[in-house]
XYZ file of C-alpha atoms in Angstrom:
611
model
C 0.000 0.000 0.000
C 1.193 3.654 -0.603
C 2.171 6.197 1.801
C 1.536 9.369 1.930
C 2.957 12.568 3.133
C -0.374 15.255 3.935
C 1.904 18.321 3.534
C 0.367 21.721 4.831
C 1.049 24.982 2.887
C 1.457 28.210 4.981
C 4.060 28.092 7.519
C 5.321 24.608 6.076
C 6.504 25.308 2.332
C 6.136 28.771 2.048
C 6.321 31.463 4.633
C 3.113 33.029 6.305
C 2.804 36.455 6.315
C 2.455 37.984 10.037
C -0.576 39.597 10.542
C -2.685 38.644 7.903
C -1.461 34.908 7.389
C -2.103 35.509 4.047
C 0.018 34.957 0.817
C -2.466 36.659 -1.642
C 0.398 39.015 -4.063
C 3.561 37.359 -5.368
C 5.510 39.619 -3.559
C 4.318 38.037 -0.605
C 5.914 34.519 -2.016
C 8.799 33.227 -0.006
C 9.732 29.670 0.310
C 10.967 28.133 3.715
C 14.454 27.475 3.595
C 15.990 24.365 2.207
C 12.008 23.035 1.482
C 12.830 22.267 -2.124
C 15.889 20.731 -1.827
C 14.217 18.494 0.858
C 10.736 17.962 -1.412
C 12.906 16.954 -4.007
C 15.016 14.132 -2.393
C 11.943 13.078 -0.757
C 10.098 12.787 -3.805
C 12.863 10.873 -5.816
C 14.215 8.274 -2.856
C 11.749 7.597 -0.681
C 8.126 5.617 -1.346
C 5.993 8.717 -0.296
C 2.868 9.928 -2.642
C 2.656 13.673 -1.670
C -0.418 15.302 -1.049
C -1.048 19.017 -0.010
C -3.658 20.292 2.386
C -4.353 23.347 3.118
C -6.912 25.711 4.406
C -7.585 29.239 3.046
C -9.902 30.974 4.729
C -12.918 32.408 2.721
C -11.003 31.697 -0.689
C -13.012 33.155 -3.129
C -14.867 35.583 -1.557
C -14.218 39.401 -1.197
C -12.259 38.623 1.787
C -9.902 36.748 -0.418
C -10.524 36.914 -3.967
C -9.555 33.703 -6.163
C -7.185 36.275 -8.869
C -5.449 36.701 -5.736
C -4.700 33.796 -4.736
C -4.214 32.057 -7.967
C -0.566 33.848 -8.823
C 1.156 32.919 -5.993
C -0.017 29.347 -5.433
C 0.580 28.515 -9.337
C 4.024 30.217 -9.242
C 4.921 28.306 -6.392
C 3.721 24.923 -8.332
C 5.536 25.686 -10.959
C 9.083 26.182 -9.044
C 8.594 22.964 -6.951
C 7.214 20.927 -10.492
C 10.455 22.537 -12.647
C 12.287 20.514 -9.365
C 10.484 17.808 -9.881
C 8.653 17.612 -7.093
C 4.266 16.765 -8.226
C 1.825 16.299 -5.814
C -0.758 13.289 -6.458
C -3.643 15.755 -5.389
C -3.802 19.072 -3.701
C -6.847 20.107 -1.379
C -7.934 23.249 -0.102
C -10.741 24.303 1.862
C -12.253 27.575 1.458
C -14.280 28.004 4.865
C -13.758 30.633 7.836
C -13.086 28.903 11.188
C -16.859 30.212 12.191
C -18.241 28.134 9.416
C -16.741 24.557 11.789
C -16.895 22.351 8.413
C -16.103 19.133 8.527
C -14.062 19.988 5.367
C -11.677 22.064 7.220
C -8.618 20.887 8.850
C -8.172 18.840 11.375
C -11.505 17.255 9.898
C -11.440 14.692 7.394
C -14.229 15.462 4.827
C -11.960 15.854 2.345
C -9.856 13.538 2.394
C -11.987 10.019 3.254
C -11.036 8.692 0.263
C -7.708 8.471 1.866
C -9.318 6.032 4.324
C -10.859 3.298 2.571
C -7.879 0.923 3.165
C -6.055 1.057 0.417
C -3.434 3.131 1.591
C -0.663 2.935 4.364
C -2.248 5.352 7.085
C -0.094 4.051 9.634
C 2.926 4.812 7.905
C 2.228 7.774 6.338
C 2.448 11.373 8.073
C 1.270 15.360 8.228
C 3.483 17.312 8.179
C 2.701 21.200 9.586
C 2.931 23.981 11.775
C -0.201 24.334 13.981
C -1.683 21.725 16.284
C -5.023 21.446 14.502
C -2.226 20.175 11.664
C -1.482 17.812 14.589
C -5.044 16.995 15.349
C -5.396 16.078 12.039
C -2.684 13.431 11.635
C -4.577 12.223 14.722
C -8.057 11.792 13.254
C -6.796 10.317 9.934
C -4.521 7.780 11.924
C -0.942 8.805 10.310
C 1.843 10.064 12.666
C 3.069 14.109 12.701
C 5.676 15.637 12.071
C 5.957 19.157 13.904
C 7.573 21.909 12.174
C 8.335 25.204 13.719
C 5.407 26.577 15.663
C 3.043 28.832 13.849
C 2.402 32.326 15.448
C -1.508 31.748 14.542
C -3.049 30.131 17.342
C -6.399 30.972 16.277
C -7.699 27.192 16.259
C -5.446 25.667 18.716
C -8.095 25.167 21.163
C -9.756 22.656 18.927
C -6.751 20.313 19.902
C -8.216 20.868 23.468
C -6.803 18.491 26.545
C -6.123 16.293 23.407
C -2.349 14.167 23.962
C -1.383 14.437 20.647
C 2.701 13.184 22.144
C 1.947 9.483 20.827
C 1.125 11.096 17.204
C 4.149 13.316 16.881
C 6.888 11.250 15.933
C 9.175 14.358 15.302
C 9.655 18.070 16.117
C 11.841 19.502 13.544
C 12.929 23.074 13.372
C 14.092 22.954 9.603
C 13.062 20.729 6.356
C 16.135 18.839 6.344
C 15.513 16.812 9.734
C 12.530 15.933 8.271
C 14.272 14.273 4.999
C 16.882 12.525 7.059
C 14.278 11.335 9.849
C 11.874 9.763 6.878
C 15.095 8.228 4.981
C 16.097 6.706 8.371
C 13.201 5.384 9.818
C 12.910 0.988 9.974
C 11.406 -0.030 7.143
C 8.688 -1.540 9.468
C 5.171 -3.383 8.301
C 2.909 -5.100 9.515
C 0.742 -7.110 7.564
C -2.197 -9.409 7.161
C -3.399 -12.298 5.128
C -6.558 -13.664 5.631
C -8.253 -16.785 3.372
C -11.538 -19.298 4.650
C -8.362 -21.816 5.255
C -6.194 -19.195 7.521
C -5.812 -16.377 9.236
C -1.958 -14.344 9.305
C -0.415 -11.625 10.700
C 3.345 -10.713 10.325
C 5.018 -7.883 11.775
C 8.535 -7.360 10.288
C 11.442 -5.305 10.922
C 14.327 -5.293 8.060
C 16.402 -2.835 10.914
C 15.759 -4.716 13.965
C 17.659 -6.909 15.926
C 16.978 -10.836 15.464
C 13.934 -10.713 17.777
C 11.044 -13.773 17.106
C 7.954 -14.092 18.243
C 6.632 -17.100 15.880
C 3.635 -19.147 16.683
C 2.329 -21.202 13.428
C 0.695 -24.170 15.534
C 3.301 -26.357 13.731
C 6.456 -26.404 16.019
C 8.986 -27.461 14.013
C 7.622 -25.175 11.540
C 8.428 -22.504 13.994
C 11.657 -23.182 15.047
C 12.737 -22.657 11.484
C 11.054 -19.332 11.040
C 13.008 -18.750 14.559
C 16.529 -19.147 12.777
C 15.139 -16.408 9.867
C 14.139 -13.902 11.680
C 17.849 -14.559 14.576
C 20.164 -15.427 11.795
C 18.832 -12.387 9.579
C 19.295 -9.423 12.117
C 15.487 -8.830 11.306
C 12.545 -8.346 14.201
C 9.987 -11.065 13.181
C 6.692 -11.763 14.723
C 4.255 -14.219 13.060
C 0.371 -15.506 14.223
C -1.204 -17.946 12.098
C -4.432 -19.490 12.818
C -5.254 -22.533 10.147
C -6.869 -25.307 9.320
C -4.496 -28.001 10.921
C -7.371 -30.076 11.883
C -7.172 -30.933 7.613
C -3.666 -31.015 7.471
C 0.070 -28.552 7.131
C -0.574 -27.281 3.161
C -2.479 -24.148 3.687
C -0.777 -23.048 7.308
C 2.694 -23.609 5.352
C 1.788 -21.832 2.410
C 0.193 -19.349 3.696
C 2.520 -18.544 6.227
C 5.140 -17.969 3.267
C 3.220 -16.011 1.327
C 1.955 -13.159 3.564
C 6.214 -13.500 5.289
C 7.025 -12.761 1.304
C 4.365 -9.999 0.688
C 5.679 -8.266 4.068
C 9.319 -8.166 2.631
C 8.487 -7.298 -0.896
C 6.453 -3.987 1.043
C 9.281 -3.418 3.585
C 11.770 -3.438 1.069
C 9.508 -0.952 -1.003
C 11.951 1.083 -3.781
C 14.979 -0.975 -2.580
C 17.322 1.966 -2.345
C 20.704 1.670 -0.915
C 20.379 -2.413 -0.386
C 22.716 -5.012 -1.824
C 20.388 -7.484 -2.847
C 22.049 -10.620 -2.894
C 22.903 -13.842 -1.405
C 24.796 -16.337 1.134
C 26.083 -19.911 1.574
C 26.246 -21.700 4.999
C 27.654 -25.252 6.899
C 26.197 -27.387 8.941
C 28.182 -30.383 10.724
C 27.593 -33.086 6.926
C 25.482 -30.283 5.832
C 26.294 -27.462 3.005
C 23.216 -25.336 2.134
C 24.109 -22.736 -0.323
C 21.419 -19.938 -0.766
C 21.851 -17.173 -3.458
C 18.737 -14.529 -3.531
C 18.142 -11.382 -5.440
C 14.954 -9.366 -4.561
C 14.759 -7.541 -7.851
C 11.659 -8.019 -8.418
C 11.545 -10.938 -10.201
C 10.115 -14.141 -8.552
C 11.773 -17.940 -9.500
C 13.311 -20.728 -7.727
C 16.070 -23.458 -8.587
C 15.804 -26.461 -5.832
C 18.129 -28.636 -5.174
C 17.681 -30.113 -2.305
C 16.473 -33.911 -1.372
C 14.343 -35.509 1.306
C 14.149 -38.934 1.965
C 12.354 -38.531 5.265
C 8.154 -37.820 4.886
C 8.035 -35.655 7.917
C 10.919 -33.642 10.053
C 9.023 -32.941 13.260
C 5.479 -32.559 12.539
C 6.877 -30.483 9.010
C 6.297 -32.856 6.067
C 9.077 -32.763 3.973
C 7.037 -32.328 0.597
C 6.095 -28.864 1.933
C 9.761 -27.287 1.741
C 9.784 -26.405 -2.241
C 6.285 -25.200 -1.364
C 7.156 -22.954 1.060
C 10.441 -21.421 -0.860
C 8.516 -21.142 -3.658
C 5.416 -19.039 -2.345
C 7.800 -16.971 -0.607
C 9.546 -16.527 -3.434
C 6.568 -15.655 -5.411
C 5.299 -13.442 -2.840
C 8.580 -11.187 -2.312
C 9.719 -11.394 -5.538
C 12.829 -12.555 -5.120
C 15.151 -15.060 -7.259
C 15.871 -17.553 -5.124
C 18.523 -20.693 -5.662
C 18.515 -23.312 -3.254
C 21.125 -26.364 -2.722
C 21.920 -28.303 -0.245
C 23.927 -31.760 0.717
C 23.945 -33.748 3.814
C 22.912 -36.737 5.391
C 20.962 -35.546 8.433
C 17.793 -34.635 7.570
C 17.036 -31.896 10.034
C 20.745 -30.071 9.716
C 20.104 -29.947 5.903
C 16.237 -27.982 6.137
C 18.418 -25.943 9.031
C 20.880 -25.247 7.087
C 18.963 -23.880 4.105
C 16.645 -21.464 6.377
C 20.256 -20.478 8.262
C 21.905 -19.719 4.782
C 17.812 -17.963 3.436
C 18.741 -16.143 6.854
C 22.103 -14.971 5.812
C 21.458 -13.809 2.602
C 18.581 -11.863 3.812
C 20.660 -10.308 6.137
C 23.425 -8.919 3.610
C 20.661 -8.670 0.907
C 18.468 -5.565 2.916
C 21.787 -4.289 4.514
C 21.566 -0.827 3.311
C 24.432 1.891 2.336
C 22.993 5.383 3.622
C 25.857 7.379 1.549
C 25.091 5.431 -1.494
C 21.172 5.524 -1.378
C 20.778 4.691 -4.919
C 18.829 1.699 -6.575
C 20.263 -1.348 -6.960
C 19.866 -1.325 -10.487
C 20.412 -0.276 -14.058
C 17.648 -0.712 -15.312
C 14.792 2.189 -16.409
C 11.502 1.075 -15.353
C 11.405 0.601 -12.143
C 12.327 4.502 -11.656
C 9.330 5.886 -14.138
C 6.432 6.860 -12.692
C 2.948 5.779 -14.865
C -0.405 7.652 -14.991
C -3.031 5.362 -16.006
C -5.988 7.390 -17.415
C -9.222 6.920 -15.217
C -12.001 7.725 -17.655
C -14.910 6.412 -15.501
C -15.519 3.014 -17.450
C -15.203 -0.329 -17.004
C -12.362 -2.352 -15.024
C -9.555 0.134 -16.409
C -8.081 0.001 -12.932
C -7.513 -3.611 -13.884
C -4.489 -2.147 -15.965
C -3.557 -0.070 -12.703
C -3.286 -3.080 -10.170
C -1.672 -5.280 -12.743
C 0.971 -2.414 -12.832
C 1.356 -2.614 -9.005
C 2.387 -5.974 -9.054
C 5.391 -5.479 -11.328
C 6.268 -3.201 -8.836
C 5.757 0.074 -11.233
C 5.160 2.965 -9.436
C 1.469 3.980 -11.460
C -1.512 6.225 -10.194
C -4.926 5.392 -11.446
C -6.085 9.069 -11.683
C -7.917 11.423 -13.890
C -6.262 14.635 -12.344
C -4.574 17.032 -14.792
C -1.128 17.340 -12.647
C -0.536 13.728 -12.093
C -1.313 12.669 -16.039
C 1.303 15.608 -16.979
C 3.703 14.810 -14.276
C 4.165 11.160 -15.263
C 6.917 9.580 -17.348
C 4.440 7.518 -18.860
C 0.979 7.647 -19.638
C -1.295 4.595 -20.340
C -4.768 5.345 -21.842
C -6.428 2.034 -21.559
C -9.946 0.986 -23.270
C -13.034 0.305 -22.332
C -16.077 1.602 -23.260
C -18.139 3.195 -25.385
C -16.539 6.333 -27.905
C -19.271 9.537 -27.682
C -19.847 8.614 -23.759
C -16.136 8.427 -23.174
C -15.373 11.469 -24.807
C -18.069 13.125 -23.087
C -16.358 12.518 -19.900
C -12.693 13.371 -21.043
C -14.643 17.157 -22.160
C -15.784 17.430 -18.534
C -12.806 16.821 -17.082
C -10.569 19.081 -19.401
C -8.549 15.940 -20.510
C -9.578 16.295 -24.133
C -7.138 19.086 -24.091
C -4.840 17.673 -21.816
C -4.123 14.183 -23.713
C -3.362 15.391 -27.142
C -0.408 18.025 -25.218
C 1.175 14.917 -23.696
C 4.815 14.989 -24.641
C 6.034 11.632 -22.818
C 5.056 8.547 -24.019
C 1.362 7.345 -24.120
C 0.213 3.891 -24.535
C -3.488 3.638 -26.304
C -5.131 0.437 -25.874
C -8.444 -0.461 -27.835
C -10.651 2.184 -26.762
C -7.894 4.405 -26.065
C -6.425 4.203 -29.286
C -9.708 4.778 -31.129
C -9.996 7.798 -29.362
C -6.697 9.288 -30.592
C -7.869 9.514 -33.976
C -10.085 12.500 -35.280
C -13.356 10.367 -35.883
C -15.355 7.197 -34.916
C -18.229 5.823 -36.440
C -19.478 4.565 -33.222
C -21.811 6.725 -32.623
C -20.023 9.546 -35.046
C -17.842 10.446 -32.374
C -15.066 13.609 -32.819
C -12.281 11.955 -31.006
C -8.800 13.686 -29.465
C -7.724 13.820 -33.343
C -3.653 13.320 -31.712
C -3.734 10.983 -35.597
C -5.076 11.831 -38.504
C -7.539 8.991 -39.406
C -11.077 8.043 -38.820
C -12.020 4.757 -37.478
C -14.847 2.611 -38.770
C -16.425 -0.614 -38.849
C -14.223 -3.245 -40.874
C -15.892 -4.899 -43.683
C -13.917 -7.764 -44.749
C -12.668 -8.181 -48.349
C -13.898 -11.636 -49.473
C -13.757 -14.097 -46.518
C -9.753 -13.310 -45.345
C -9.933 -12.772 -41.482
C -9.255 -9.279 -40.241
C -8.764 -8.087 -36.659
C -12.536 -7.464 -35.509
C -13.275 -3.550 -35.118
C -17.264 -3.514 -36.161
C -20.138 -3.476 -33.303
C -22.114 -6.325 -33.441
C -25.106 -7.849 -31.731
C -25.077 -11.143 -30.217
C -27.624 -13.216 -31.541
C -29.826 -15.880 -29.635
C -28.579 -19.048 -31.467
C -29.478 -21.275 -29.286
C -32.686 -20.480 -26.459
C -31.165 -22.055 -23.650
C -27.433 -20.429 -24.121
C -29.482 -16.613 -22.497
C -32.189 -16.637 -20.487
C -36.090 -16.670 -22.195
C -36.700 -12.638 -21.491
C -33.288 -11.893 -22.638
C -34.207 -10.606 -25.983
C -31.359 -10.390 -28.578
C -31.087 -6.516 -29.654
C -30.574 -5.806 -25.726
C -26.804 -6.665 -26.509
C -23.789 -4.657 -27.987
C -21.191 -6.796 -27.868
C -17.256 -4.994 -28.783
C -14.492 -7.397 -29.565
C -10.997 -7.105 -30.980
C -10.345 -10.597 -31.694
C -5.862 -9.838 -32.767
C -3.463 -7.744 -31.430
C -0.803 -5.633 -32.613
C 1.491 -3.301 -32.131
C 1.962 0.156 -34.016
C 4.500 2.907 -32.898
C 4.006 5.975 -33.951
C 7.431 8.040 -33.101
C 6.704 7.802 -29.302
C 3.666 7.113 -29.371
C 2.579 3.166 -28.834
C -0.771 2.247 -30.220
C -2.587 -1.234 -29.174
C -5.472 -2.764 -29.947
C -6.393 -5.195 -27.087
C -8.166 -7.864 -26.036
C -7.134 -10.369 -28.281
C -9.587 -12.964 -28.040
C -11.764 -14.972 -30.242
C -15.165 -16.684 -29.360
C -15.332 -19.835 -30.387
C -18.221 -21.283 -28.164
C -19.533 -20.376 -24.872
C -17.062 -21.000 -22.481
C -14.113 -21.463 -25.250
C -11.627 -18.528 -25.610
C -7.687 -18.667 -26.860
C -5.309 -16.310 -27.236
C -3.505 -15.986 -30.634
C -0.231 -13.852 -30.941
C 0.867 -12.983 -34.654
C 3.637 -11.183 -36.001
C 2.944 -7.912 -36.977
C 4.186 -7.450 -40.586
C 2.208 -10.745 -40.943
C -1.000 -8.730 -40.668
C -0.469 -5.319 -41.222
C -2.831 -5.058 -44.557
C -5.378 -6.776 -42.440
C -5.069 -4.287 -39.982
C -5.172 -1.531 -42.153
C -5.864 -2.281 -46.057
C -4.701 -0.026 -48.349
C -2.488 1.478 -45.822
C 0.570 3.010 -47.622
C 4.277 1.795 -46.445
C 5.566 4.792 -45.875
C 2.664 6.226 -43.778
C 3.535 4.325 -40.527
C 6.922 4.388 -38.858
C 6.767 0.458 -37.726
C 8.815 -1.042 -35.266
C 8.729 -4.811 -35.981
C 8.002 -6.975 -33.112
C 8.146 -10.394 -33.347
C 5.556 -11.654 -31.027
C 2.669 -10.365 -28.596
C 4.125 -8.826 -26.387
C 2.102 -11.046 -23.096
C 2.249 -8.501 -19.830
C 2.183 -5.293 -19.015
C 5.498 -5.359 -17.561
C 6.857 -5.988 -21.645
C 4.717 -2.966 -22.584
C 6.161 -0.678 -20.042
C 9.648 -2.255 -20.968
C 8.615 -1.235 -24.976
C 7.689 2.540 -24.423
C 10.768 2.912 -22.090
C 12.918 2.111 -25.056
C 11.552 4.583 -27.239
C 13.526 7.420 -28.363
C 13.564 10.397 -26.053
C 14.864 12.755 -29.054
C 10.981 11.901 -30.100
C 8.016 13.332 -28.450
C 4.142 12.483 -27.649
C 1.041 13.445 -28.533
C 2.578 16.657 -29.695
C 4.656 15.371 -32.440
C 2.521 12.549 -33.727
C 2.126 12.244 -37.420
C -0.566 13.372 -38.866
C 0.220 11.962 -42.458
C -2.502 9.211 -42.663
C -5.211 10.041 -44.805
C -6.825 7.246 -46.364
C -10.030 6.231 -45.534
C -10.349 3.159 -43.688
């Protein structure tokens, strides 16, 4: 889950004005000291989402005209974006004190979508100068981190006989304290997995000191999670509740799959760690255990049994267990081991897992770079949240490459991203409806990183649809219609059809057959467009009810089936030899494109036959 840093405005980034507490000229502007520095290594190292609240009191009335305050706030955006520093959402609340919203600080109201679960609370922090700032960390559940003291005290008393001590975590006087204090802090978590079969909780420390608390039911079981959590210098507490009265599998695998989620989140960005791996003895045993937590999950096992059960562990279980661990943290993981005692062989391989993990999360605070040479896991991606369908599908399956993405249809996050997806689902005229609303028809087409279309996406990019005779983004200059296929040669399937009632007992009786549009894009390929990547998606074909396959083709296989008539020399192709199968390739494909190209902005617009 992502954490977030609730950063206040006045009195935290920018000076407040004695007196009137109110920056409403440019004149007035005047960063803290050292804030942008700060924002900026905060922003790039650490795995904080940054997200500004503020209160300005009657903003936008004559007391405090919007053209007032507009100048000064965008100026100041516009210094911290130019260092790279973007803020996933910024809230302000334009009540007096007198008014006692429950929009205003240190009240939530604007901010409960913050509090659904889905993000790290616990971890995360606010970060101001008053003690309704305070208050406010309080009521959302994050910590505080005091800064300075502001010399309006005009709400204080709302923090009352409150003891806010156990929700400051730190009382900084300047903005570098606070960078060092968040770069230092153990990388703590403590997390839960909970199935019908079993109930987990782990609590992990990747800076602590070898401390175990392990209770698993299976005590064998434990005593080898004992020797990870001692031998690995880490603090390791583990409570599972499962269904032993069945048998081990699910409390094993389980167990090793919420221990591997915990490290994959306490190792979060990876910064300043090693990485890899260990080999150990034990009395006729050798267990030699190499690791990488790269983000990339797969395990070679070499290891033999001949006994069913050590202790009440069956034997069968140990490739389990590596495996969903290793699935779970994403970690390579290679395993060997040689002995004759049973039990000083599975020792010796948790001992050695121990050891690894040790020197793997060891961390250099001098070098705090990423382990790594590679691009993507730096690049931030925007995936475009157009109201429709399971888009955020593409969203979570970028979250478990470990891709930093936002699922988000705000302006400043879609511009501030390396990347851009603009997934499809949907219907055109509706679609494009919303993007109007929401300013992003403007937006989208100005894009000068990399955007991905897929189906729906893509469609849009081009000046015309015939669903519905939609005007589109026009970022290419084509129009899109229905296919109509030459003869009986297969073509990649663009048209709107209705599914027809073959057969009565495939719907239900009242289901009558014009109540279903049914959109399918039965290939897939790849066009790229200087920087810009163009997919159709969804490459499935219905064969029968219940029957789908996936067929991958090359692309210069079928490009005049994509597009007949379709001059040479009007596409700049990049040949690919095969579907590309995740979303991890994809990201991999745009990040190789050309940075002396650009987006939207500098997409050709030298297609014009007709389709």
């Amino acid at each position: 889950m992502k954490k977030i840093l609730f950063i206040d405005r006045d009195g935290t980034i920018i000076v407040e004005p004695p007196g009137t507490f109110q920056v409403d000229s440019i004149d007035l502007l005047e960063f803290l000291p050292l804030v942008i520095s700060s924002l900026r290594q905060i922003r790039q190292e650490l795995d904080y989402e940054l997200v500004m609240v503020t209160n300005q009191d009657g903003l936008g009335t004559p007391a405090f005209p919007e053209e007032t305050f507009r100048p000064p706030h965008n100026l100041m955006l516009k210094i911290l974006e130019g260092e790279g520093i973007h803020w996933r959402e910024i809230v302000i609340d334009r009540s007096f004190p007198a008014d006692q919203s429950p929009d205003r600080k240190p009240h939530t109201g604007k901010v409960k979508h913050f509090m659904t679960g889905q993000y790290d609370l616990a971890n995360s922090f606010v970060i101001g100068d008053r003690l309704t700032d305070m208050l406010f960390a309080k009521n959302l559940g994050c910590q505080a981190i005091f800064l300075g003291k502001s010399a309006d005290t005009t709400e204080d008393y709302l923090a009352g006989n409150d003891d806010l001590s156990e929700v400051i975590a730190l009382k900084a006087s300047q903005w570098p304290e606070i960078y060092q204090f968040l770069k230092n802090r153990d990388r703590l978590i403590t997390h839960e997995r909970n199935t019908l079969e079993t109930s987990i909780r782990v609590r992990l420390n990747l800076d602590g000191s070898g401390r175990t608390a392990i209770n698993t039911g299976l005590p064998f079981f434990d005593h080898m999670l004992d020797q990870l959590g001692k031998h690995g210098g880490v603090d390791l507490q583990i409570t599972t509740k499962g269904d032993l009265h069945i048998d081990e599998h699910h409390t094993i695998e389980d167990t090793a799959l919420a221990l591997g989620e915990a490290f994959a989140l306490a190792l979060g960005n990876k910064r300043g760690t090693e990485r890899y791996g260990f080999a150990l003895p034990m009395d006729d045993c050798e267990a030699m255990v190499t690791l990488d937590f790269g983000g990339r999950p797969w395990l070679v096992w070499d290891a033999e049994f001949r006994r069913e059960k050590i202790g009440d562990l069956p034997t069968e279980m140990f490739f389990h267990f590596f495996k969903s661990f290793s699935d779970a943290s994403k970690c390579n993981l290679n395993i060997k081991a040689t002995g004759t005692n049973e039990h000083h062989k599975i020792e010796a391989i948790f001992k050695a897992l121990a050891r690894s993990v040790r020197r793997a999360i060891r961390r250099d605070m001098q070098h705090f770079e990423l382990p790594s040479t590679k691009r993507y896991p730096l690049m931030k991606v925007a995936v475009i949240d157009y109201n429709a369908g399971n888009t955020r599908s593409v969203y979570y399956a970028l979250q478990r490459l470990g891709i930093d993405a936002v699922f988000t249809d705000q302006i400043d996050q879609i511009t501030s991203a390396d990347r851009v997806i603009f997934p499809g689902v949907g219907e055109a005229s509706s679609t494009m409806r919303y993007l109007r609303k929401l300013g992003l028809d403007k937006v989208i087409p100005s894009l000068t990183q990399p955007v991905l279309g897929v189906c729906l996406g893509m469609q849009l990019m081009c000046n015309w649809s015939e669903e519905n005779d939609t005007k589109c983004l026009g970022i290419f200059d084509v129009d899109v219609r229905k296919f109509v296929p030459r003869r009986q040669e297969k073509v990649p399937h663009m048209g709107w059809n209705r599914i027809y009632q073959l057969d009565p007992k495939m719907f239900e009786p009242q289901l009558e057959e014009s109540t279903l549009t049914l959109f399918i894009v039965t290939t897939c390929r790849f066009l790229l467009l200087q920087r810009h990547s163009v997919i159709t998606y969804n490459p499935f074909r219905l064969l029968s009810v219940g029957t789908i396959f996936l067929r991958p083709n090359s692309i210069q296989k079928n490009r005049d089936q994509l597009a007949p008539g379709l001059s040479k020399n009007s596409w700049s192709f990049k040949k690919i030899p095969d579907l590309c199968t995740s979303y991890r390739q994809l990201i991999l494909l745009m990040a190789n494109v050309s940075d002396s190209n650009k987006g939207c902005t500098n997409a050709k617009k030298s297609i014009t036959n007709n389709r």
